[in-house]
Coordinates of C-alpha atoms and ligand atoms in Angstrom, one line a residue:
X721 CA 0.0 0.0 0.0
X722 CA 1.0 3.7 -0.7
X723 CA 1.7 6.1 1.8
X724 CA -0.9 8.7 1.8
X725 CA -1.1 12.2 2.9
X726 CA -4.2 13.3 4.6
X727 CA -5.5 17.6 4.2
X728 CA -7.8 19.0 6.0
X729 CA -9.3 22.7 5.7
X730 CA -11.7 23.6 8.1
X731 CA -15.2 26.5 8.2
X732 CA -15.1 27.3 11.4
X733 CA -18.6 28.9 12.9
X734 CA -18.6 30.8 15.8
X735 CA -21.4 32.6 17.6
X736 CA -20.9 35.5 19.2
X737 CA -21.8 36.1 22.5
X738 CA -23.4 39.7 21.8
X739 CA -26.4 41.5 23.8
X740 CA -28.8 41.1 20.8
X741 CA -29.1 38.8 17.7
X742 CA -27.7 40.1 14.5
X743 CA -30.3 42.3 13.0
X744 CA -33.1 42.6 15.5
X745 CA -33.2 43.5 19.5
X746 CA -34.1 40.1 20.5
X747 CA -31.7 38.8 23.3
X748 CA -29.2 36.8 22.0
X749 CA -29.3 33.7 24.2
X750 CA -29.1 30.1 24.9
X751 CA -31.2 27.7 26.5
X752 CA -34.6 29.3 26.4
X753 CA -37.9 27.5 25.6
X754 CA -38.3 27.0 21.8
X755 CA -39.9 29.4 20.2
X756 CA -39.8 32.4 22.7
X757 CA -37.0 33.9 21.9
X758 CA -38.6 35.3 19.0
X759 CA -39.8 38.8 17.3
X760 CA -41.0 39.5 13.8
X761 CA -37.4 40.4 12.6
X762 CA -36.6 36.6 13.5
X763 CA -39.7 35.5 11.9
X764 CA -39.2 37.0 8.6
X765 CA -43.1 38.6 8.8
X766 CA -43.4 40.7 6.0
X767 CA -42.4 44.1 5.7
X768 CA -39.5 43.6 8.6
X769 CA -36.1 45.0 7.7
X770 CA -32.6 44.2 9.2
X771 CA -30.6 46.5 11.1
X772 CA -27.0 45.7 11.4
X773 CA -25.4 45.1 15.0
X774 CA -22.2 47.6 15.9
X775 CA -21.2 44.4 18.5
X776 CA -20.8 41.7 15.6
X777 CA -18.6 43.9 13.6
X778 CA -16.6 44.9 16.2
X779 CA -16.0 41.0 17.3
X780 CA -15.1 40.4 14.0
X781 CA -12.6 43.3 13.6
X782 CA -11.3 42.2 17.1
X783 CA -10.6 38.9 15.7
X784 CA -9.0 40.2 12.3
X785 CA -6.4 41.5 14.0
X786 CA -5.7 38.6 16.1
X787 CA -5.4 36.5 13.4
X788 CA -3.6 39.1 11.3
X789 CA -6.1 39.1 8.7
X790 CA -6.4 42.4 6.5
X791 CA -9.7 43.8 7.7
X792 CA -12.0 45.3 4.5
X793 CA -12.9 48.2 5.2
X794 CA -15.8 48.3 2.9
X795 CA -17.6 44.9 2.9
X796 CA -21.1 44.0 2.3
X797 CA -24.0 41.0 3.0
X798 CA -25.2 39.4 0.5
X799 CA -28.1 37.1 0.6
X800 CA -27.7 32.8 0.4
X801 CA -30.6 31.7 -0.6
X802 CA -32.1 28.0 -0.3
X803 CA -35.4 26.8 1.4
X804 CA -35.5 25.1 4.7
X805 CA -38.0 25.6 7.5
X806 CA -35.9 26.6 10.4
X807 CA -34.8 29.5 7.8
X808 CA -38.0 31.9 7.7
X809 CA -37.0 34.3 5.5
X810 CA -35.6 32.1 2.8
X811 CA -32.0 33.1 2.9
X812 CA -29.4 33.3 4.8
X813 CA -27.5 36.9 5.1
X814 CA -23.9 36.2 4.6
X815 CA -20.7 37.5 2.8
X816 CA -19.7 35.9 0.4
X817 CA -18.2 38.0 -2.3
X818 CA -16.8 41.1 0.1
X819 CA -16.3 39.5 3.6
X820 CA -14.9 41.3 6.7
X821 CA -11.5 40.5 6.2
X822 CA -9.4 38.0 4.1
X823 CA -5.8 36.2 4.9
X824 CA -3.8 36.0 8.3
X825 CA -2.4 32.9 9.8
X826 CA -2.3 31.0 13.1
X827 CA 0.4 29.5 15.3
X828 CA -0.7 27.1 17.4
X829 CA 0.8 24.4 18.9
X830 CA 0.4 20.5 17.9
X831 CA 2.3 17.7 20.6
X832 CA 4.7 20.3 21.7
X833 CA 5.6 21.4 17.9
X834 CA 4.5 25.1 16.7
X835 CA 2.4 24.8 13.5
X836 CA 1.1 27.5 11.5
X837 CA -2.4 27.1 10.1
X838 CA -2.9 30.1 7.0
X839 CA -6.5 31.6 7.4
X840 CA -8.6 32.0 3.8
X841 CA -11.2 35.0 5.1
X842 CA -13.3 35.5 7.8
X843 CA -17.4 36.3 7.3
X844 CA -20.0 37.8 9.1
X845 CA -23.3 35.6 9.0
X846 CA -26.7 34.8 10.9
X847 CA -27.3 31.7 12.5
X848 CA -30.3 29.4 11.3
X849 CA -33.5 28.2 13.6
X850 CA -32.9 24.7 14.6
X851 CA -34.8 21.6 13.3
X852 CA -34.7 18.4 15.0
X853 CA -36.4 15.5 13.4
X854 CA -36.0 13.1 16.4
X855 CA -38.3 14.6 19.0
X856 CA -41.7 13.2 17.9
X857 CA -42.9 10.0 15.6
X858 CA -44.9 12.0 13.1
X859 CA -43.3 15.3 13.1
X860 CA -40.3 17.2 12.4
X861 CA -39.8 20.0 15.0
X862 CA -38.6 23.6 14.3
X863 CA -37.0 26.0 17.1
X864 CA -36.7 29.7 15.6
X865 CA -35.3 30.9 18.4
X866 CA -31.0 30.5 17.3
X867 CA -32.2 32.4 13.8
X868 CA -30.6 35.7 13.7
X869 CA -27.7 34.7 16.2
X870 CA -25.0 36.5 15.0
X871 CA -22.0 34.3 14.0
X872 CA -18.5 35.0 12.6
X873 CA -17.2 32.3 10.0
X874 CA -13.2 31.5 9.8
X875 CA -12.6 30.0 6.4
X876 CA -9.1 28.6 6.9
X877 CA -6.6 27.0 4.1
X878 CA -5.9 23.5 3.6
X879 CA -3.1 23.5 6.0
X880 CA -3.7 20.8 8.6
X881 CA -2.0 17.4 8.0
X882 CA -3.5 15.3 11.0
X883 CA -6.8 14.0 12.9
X884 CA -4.3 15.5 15.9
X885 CA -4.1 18.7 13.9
X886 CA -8.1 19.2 13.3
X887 CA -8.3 18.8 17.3
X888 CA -5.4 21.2 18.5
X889 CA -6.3 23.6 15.6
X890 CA -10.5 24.0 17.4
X891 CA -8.6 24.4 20.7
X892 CA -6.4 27.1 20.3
X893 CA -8.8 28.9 18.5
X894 CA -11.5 28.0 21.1
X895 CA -9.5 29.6 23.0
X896 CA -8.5 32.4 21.1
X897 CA -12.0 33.0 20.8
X898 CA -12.3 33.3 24.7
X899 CA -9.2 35.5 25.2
X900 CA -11.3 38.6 23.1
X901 CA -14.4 37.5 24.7
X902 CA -16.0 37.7 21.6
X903 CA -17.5 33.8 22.4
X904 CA -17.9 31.2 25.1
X905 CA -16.4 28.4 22.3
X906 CA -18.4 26.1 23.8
X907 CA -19.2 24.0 21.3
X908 CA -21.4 21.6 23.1
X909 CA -24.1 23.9 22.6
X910 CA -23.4 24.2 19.7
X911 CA -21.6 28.2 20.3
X912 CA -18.7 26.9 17.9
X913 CA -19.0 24.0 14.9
X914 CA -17.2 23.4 11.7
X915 CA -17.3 21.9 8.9
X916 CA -14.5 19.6 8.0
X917 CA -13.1 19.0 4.6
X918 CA -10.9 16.0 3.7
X919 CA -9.0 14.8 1.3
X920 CA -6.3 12.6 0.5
X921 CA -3.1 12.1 -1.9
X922 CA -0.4 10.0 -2.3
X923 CA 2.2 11.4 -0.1
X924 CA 4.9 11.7 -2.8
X925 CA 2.8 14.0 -4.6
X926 CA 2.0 18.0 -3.9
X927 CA -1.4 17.5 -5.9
X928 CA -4.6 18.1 -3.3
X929 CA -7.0 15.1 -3.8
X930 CA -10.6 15.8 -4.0
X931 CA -12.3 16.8 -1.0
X932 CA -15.3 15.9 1.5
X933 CA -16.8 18.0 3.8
X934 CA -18.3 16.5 7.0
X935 CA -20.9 18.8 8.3
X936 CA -21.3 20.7 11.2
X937 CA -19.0 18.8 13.3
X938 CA -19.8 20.1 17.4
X939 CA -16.5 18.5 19.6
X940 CA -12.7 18.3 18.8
X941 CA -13.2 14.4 19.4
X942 CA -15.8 13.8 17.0
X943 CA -13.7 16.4 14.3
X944 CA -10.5 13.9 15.0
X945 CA -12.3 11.0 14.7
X946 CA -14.4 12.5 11.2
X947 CA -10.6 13.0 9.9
X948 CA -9.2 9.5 10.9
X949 CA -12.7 7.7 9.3
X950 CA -13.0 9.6 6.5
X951 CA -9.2 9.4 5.3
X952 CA -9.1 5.8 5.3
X953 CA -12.4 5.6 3.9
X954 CA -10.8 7.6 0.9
X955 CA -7.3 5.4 0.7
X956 CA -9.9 2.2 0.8
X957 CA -11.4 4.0 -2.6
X958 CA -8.3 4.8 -4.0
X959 CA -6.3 1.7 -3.2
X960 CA -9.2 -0.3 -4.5
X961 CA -8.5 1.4 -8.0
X962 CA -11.3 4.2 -7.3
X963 CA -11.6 7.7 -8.0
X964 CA -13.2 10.6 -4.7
X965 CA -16.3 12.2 -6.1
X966 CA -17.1 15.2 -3.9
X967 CA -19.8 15.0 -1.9
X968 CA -21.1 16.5 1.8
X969 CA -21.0 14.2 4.5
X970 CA -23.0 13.8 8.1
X971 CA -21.0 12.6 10.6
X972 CA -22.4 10.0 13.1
X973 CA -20.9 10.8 16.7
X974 CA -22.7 6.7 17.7
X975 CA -20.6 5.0 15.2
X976 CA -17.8 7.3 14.6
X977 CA -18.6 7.0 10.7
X978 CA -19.1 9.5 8.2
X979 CA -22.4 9.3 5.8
X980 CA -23.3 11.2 2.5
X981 CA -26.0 13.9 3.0
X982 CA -25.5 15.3 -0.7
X983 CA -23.1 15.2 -4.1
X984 CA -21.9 17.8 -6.2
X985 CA -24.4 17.8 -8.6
X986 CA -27.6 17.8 -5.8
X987 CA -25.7 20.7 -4.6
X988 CA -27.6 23.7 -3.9
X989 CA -27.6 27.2 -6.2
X990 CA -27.5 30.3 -3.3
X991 CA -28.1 32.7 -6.1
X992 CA -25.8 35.1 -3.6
X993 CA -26.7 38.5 -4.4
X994 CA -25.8 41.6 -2.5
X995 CA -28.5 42.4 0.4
X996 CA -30.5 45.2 -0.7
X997 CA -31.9 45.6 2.7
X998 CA -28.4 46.3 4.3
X999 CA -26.0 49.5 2.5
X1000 CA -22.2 48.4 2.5
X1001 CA -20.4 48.8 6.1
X1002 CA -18.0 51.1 6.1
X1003 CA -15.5 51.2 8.5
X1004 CA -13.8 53.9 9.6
X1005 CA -10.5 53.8 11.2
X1006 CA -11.1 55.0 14.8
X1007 CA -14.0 52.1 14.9
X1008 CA -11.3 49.8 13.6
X1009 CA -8.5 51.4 16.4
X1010 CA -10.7 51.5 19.5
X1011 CA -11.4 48.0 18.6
X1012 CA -8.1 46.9 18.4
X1013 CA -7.2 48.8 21.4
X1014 CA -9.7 46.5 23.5
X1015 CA -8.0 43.3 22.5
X1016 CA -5.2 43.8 25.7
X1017 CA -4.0 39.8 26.4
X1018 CA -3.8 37.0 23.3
X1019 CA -3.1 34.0 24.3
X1020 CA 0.5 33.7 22.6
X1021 CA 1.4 37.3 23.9
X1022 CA 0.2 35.7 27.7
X1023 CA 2.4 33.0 27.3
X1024 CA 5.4 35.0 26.4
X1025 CA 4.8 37.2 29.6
X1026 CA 4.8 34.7 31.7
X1027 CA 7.7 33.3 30.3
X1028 CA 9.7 36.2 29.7
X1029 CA 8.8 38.3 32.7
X1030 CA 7.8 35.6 35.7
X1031 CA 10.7 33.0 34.6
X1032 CA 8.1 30.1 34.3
X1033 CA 8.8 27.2 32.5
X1034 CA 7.1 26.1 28.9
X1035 CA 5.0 23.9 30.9
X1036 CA 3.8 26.1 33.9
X1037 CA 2.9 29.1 31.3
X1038 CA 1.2 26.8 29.7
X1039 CA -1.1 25.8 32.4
X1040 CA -1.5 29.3 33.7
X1041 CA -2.3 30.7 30.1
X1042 CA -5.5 28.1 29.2
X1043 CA -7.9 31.0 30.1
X1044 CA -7.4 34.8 30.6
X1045 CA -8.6 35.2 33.8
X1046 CA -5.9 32.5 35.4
X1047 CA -3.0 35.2 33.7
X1048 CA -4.9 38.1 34.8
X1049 CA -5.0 36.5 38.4
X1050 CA -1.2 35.9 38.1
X1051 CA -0.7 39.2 37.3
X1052 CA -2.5 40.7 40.4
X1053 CA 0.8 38.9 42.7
X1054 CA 3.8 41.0 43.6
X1055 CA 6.6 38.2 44.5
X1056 CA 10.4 37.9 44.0
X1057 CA 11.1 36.7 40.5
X1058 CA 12.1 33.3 41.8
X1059 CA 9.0 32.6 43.7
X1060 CA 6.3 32.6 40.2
X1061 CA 7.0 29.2 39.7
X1062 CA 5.7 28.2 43.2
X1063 CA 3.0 30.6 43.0
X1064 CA 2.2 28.5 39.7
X1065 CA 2.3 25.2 40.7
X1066 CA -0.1 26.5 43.5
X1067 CA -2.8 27.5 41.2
X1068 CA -2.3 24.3 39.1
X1069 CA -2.2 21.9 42.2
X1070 CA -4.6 23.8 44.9
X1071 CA -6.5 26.7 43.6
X1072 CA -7.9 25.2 40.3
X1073 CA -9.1 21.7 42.7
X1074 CA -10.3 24.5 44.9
X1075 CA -12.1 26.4 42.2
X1076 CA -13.5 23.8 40.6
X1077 CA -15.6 23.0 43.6
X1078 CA -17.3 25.8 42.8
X1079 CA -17.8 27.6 46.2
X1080 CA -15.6 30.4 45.0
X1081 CA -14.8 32.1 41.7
X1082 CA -10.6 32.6 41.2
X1083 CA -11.3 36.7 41.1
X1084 CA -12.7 36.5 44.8
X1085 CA -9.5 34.8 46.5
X1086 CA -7.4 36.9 48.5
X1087 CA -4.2 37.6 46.7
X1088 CA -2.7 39.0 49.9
X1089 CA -3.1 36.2 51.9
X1090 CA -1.8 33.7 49.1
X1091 CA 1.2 36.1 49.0
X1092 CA 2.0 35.6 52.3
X1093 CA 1.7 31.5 51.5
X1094 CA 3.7 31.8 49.2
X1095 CA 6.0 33.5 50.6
X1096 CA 6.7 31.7 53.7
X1097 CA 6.9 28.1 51.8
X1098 CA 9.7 30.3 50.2
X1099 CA 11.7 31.6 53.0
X1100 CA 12.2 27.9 53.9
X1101 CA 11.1 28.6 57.6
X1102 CA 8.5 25.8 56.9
X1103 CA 8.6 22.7 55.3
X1104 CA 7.0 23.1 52.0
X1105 CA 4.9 19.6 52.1
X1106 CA 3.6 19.8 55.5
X1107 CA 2.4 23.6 54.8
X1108 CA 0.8 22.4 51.8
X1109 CA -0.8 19.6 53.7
X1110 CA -2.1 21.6 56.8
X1111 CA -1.8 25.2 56.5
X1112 CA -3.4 26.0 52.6
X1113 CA -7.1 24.9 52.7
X1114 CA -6.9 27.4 55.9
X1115 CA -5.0 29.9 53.8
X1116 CA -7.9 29.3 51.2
X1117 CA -10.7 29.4 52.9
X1118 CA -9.9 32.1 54.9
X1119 CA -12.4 34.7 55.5
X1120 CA -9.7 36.8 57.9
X1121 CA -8.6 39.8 55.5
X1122 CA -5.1 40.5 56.3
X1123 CA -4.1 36.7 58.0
X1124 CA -1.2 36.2 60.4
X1125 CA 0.5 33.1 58.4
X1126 CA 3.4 32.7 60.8
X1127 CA 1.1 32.7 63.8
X1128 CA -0.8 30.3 62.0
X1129 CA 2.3 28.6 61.0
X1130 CA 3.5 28.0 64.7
X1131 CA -0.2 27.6 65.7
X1132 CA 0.3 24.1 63.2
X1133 CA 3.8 23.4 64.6
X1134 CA 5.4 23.8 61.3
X1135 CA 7.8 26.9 61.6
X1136 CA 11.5 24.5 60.8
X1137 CA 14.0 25.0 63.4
X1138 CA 17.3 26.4 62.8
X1139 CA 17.8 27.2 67.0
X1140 CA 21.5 25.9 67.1
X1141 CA 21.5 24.4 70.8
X1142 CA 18.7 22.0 69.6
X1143 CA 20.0 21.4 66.0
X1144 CA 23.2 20.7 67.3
X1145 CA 21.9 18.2 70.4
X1146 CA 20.3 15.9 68.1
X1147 CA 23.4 15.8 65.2
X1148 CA 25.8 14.9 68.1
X1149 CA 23.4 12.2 69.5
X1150 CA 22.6 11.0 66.0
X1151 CA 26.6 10.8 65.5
X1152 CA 27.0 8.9 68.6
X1153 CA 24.6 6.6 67.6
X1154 CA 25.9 5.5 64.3
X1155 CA 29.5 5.4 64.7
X1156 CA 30.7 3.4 62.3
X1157 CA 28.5 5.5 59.6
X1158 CA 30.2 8.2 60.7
X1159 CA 33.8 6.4 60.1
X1160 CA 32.5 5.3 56.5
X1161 CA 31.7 8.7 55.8
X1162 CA 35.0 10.4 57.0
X1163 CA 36.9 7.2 54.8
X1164 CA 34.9 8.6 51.6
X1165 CA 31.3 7.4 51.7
X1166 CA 30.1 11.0 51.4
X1167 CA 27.0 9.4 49.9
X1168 CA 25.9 9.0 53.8
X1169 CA 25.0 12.4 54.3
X1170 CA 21.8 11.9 53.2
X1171 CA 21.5 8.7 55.7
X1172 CA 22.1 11.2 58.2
X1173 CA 19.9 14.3 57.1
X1174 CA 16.9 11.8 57.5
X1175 CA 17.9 10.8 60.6
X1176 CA 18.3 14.1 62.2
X1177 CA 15.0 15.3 60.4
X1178 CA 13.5 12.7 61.8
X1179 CA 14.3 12.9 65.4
X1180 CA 13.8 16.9 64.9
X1181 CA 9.9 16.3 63.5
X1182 CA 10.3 17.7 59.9
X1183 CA 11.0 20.8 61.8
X1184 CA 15.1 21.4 61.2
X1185 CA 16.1 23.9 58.2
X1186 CA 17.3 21.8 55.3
X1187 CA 19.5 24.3 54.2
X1188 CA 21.2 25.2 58.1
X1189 CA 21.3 21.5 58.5
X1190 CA 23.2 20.8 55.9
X1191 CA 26.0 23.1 56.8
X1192 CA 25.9 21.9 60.4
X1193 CA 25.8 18.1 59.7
X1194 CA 28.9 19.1 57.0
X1195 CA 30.4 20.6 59.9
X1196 CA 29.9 17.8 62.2
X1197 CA 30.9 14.9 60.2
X1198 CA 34.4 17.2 59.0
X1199 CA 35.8 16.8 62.2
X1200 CA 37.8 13.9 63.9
Ligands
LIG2359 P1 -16.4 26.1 -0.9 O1 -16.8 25.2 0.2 O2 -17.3 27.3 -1.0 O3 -16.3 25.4 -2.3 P2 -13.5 26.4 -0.8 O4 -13.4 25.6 -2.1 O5 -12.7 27.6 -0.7 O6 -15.0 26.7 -0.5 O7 -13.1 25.4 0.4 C1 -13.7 25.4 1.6 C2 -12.8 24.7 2.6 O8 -12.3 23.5 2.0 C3 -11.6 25.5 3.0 O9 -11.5 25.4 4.4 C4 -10.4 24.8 2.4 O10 -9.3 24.9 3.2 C5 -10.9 23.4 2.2 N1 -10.3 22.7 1.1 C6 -10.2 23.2 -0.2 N2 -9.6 22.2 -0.9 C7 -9.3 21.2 -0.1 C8 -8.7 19.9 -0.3 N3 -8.3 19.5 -1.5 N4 -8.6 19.1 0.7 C9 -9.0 19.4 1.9 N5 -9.6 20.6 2.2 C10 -9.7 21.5 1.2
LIG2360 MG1 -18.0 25.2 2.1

């Protein structure tokens, strides 16, 4: 068998999380009973008219410059027409021939490699009602209430290589989406869906196979496993002697399979024409610059901060990074250089746990406090694993405004002791005890200091200095 390449372009729909829907007042929302959510706009009743939404351009502009796209500053709607019932009005308003803005790339990363991912054009669009034909035996069932939800499509090129790919790719920009707060990217209601295009070629060659695009696609995993079934679906073709005809695809999340919904030549005609209802949108360039002013933290740009400017590793800034408001928490700490780290494998280790039992949102914790944790774990006067272990669910919780950590230290018995009369008590007794340790050590087994640490940490209960009882047991074991 041939080795075969596999390429995969994605149309990425994301809804945007604005007051209102696109061109009406009606509350753009989620989760409300079907049909409610409704006016005449969203209806299509006759003699309604569209009024454009400042908010959706603004996201989209927002998200231009992310991406690096060249924002047009004339572009237009044009109308996509096709009948369906949970579209009222008969069309869709779309861009097709003068969309918000065209090119930019992506980096994002794929199993620890940076890969760039080159963006086609970005559209502004409406959302359609929803129809679900599963709800009763007789009847299909139409909700109206999505139509008109303003949505930004990302048209990207056919630049992703792997299922692996598809599923970093919807991440980062999930992500991305979150940093501008232009989205929640939650896709599994549906706030962010694509449609998958695949195709194959022999690996040798540079020439794009014929495509097939898998529709509306709502979670990384099913988008990875779309990619893996439908490649191999089209090598089993090929291999076989076959040729790909193009055709659009449902994908079945149940069996992980791909089936065909339409071919080329059922394909629909959108007669696109430009929206007479809606005059061009002209931007004008302090729109474009108080937009781009709002965008403050990107998720690549957070990543290098804390990097850069808090020393953390590639692994800790990328934990601390996922979402905005973890960076902007960071942020709010004041803290030697060399104590971020610790402050970071905090909020991975006990804060998030913490968070995520939902009692308290990260914005509400007292920074102050958490400081003066981390600080103290720092100065080495406690151990750090028994103040983690007693001290930071009290440090946490904590409703005490400005707490006393080293009185709450001693009040858990866990400030370390570097008194000298009692350090040096127990490294003499420990010494008497094991003398022929002691002669092994001073013939060359220097290996036994640790033997000895333990010993004396034991006898001390955790509470000796590492640091001062090194230099002391050193000391110690030196003479003759
Ligand atoms: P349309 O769907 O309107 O025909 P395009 O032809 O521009 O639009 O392609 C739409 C999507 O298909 C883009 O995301 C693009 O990257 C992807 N695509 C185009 N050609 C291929 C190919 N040979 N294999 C995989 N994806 C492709
Ligand atoms: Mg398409």
């Amino acid at each position: 068998m041939k080795d075969y390449t596999t390429v995969i372009g994605l149309e990425v729909h994301v809804q945007l999380n604005t007051i209102s829907k696109a061109f009406c007042a009606d509350p753009n929302k989620f989760g409300q009973e079907p049909n409610t959510n409704i006016s005449a706009v969203s209806l299509a009743l006759p003699g309604t008219l569209p009024v454009l939404n400042e908010e959706q351009v603004a996201s989209s502009v927002k998200l231009a410059h992310a991406l690096g796209s060249t924002i047009n500053k004339e572009n237009r709607f044009d109308r996509k027409n096709y009948f369906y019932p949970d579209l009222p009005k008969g069309y869709q308003i779309t861009q097709e021939k003068l969309p918000i803005c065209v090119g930019g790339e992506m980096v994002y990363m794929s199993e620890g490699i940076e890969k760039t991912i080159r963006i086609h054009h970005v559209h502004m669009e409406e959302d359609a009602g929803k129809s679900s034909h599963d709800l009763h035996d007789l009847y299909s069932m139409v909700d109206i209430n999505r139509a008109g939800t303003p949505l930004v499509e990302i048209v990207t090129e056919p630049d992703l290589r792997s299922a692996q790919e598809v599923h970093d790719f919807i991440a980062a920009l999930q992500q991305l989406v979150r940093y501008l707060d232009i989205s929640d990217g939650n896709m599994e209601e549906g706030s962010l869906r694509c449609d998958v295009n695949v195709s194959v070629m022999p690996s040798d060659s540079d020439i794009y196979g014929e495509r097939n695009e898998v529709k509306n696609v709502n979670s990384k995993k099913f988008a990875k496993t779309a990619v893996e079934y439908e490649s191999q679906r089209q090598i089993k073709i090929l291999e076989a002697g076959g040729t790909i005809s193009m055709n659009t695809l449902l994908f079945d999340p149940a069996k992980g399979t791909t089936a065909p919904m339409r071919s080329k030549e059922e394909a629909n005609d959108y007669r696109y024409f430009p929206d007479p209802d809606l005059p061009p949108i002209v931007l004008s360039d302090s729109f474009i610059d108080e937009c781009i002013a709002s965008v403050t933290l990107l998720p690549w740009t957070a990543k290098s901060i804390l990097k850069d400017k808090y020393g953390l590793s590639d692994y800790d800034s990328e934990i601390i990074s996922r979402e905005k408001s973890t960076v902007d928490f960071f942020q709010l700490f004041d803290l030697p250089t060399k104590s971020f780290s610790t402050l970071a494998s905090y909020i991975a280790n006990q804060i998030f746990p913490y968070i995520n039992e939902g009692q308290i949102d990260l914005i509400d914790l007292n920074v102050a406090n958490i400081t003066k944790f981390i600080t103290l774990i720092d100065s080495g006067t406690v151990s750090r694993s028994a103040a983690l272990k007693s001290l930071s669910d009290e440090v946490l919780r904590s409703t005490v405004i400005d707490l006393d950590i080293e009185k709450l230290a001693q009040k858990h018995n866990l400030i370390q002791s570097d008194d000298q009369d009692f350090l040096e008590t127990i490294i003499a007794e420990v010494l008497a005890q094991n003398e022929g340790k002691v002669k092994a050590y001073r013939s060359g087994k220097k290996g036994l200091l640790g033997f000895f640490m333990g010993q004396v940490m034991g006898k001390s209960k955790g509470k000796a200095n590492p640091k001062v009882l090194t230099e002391k047991l050193e000391k110690a074991l030196a003479k003759d």
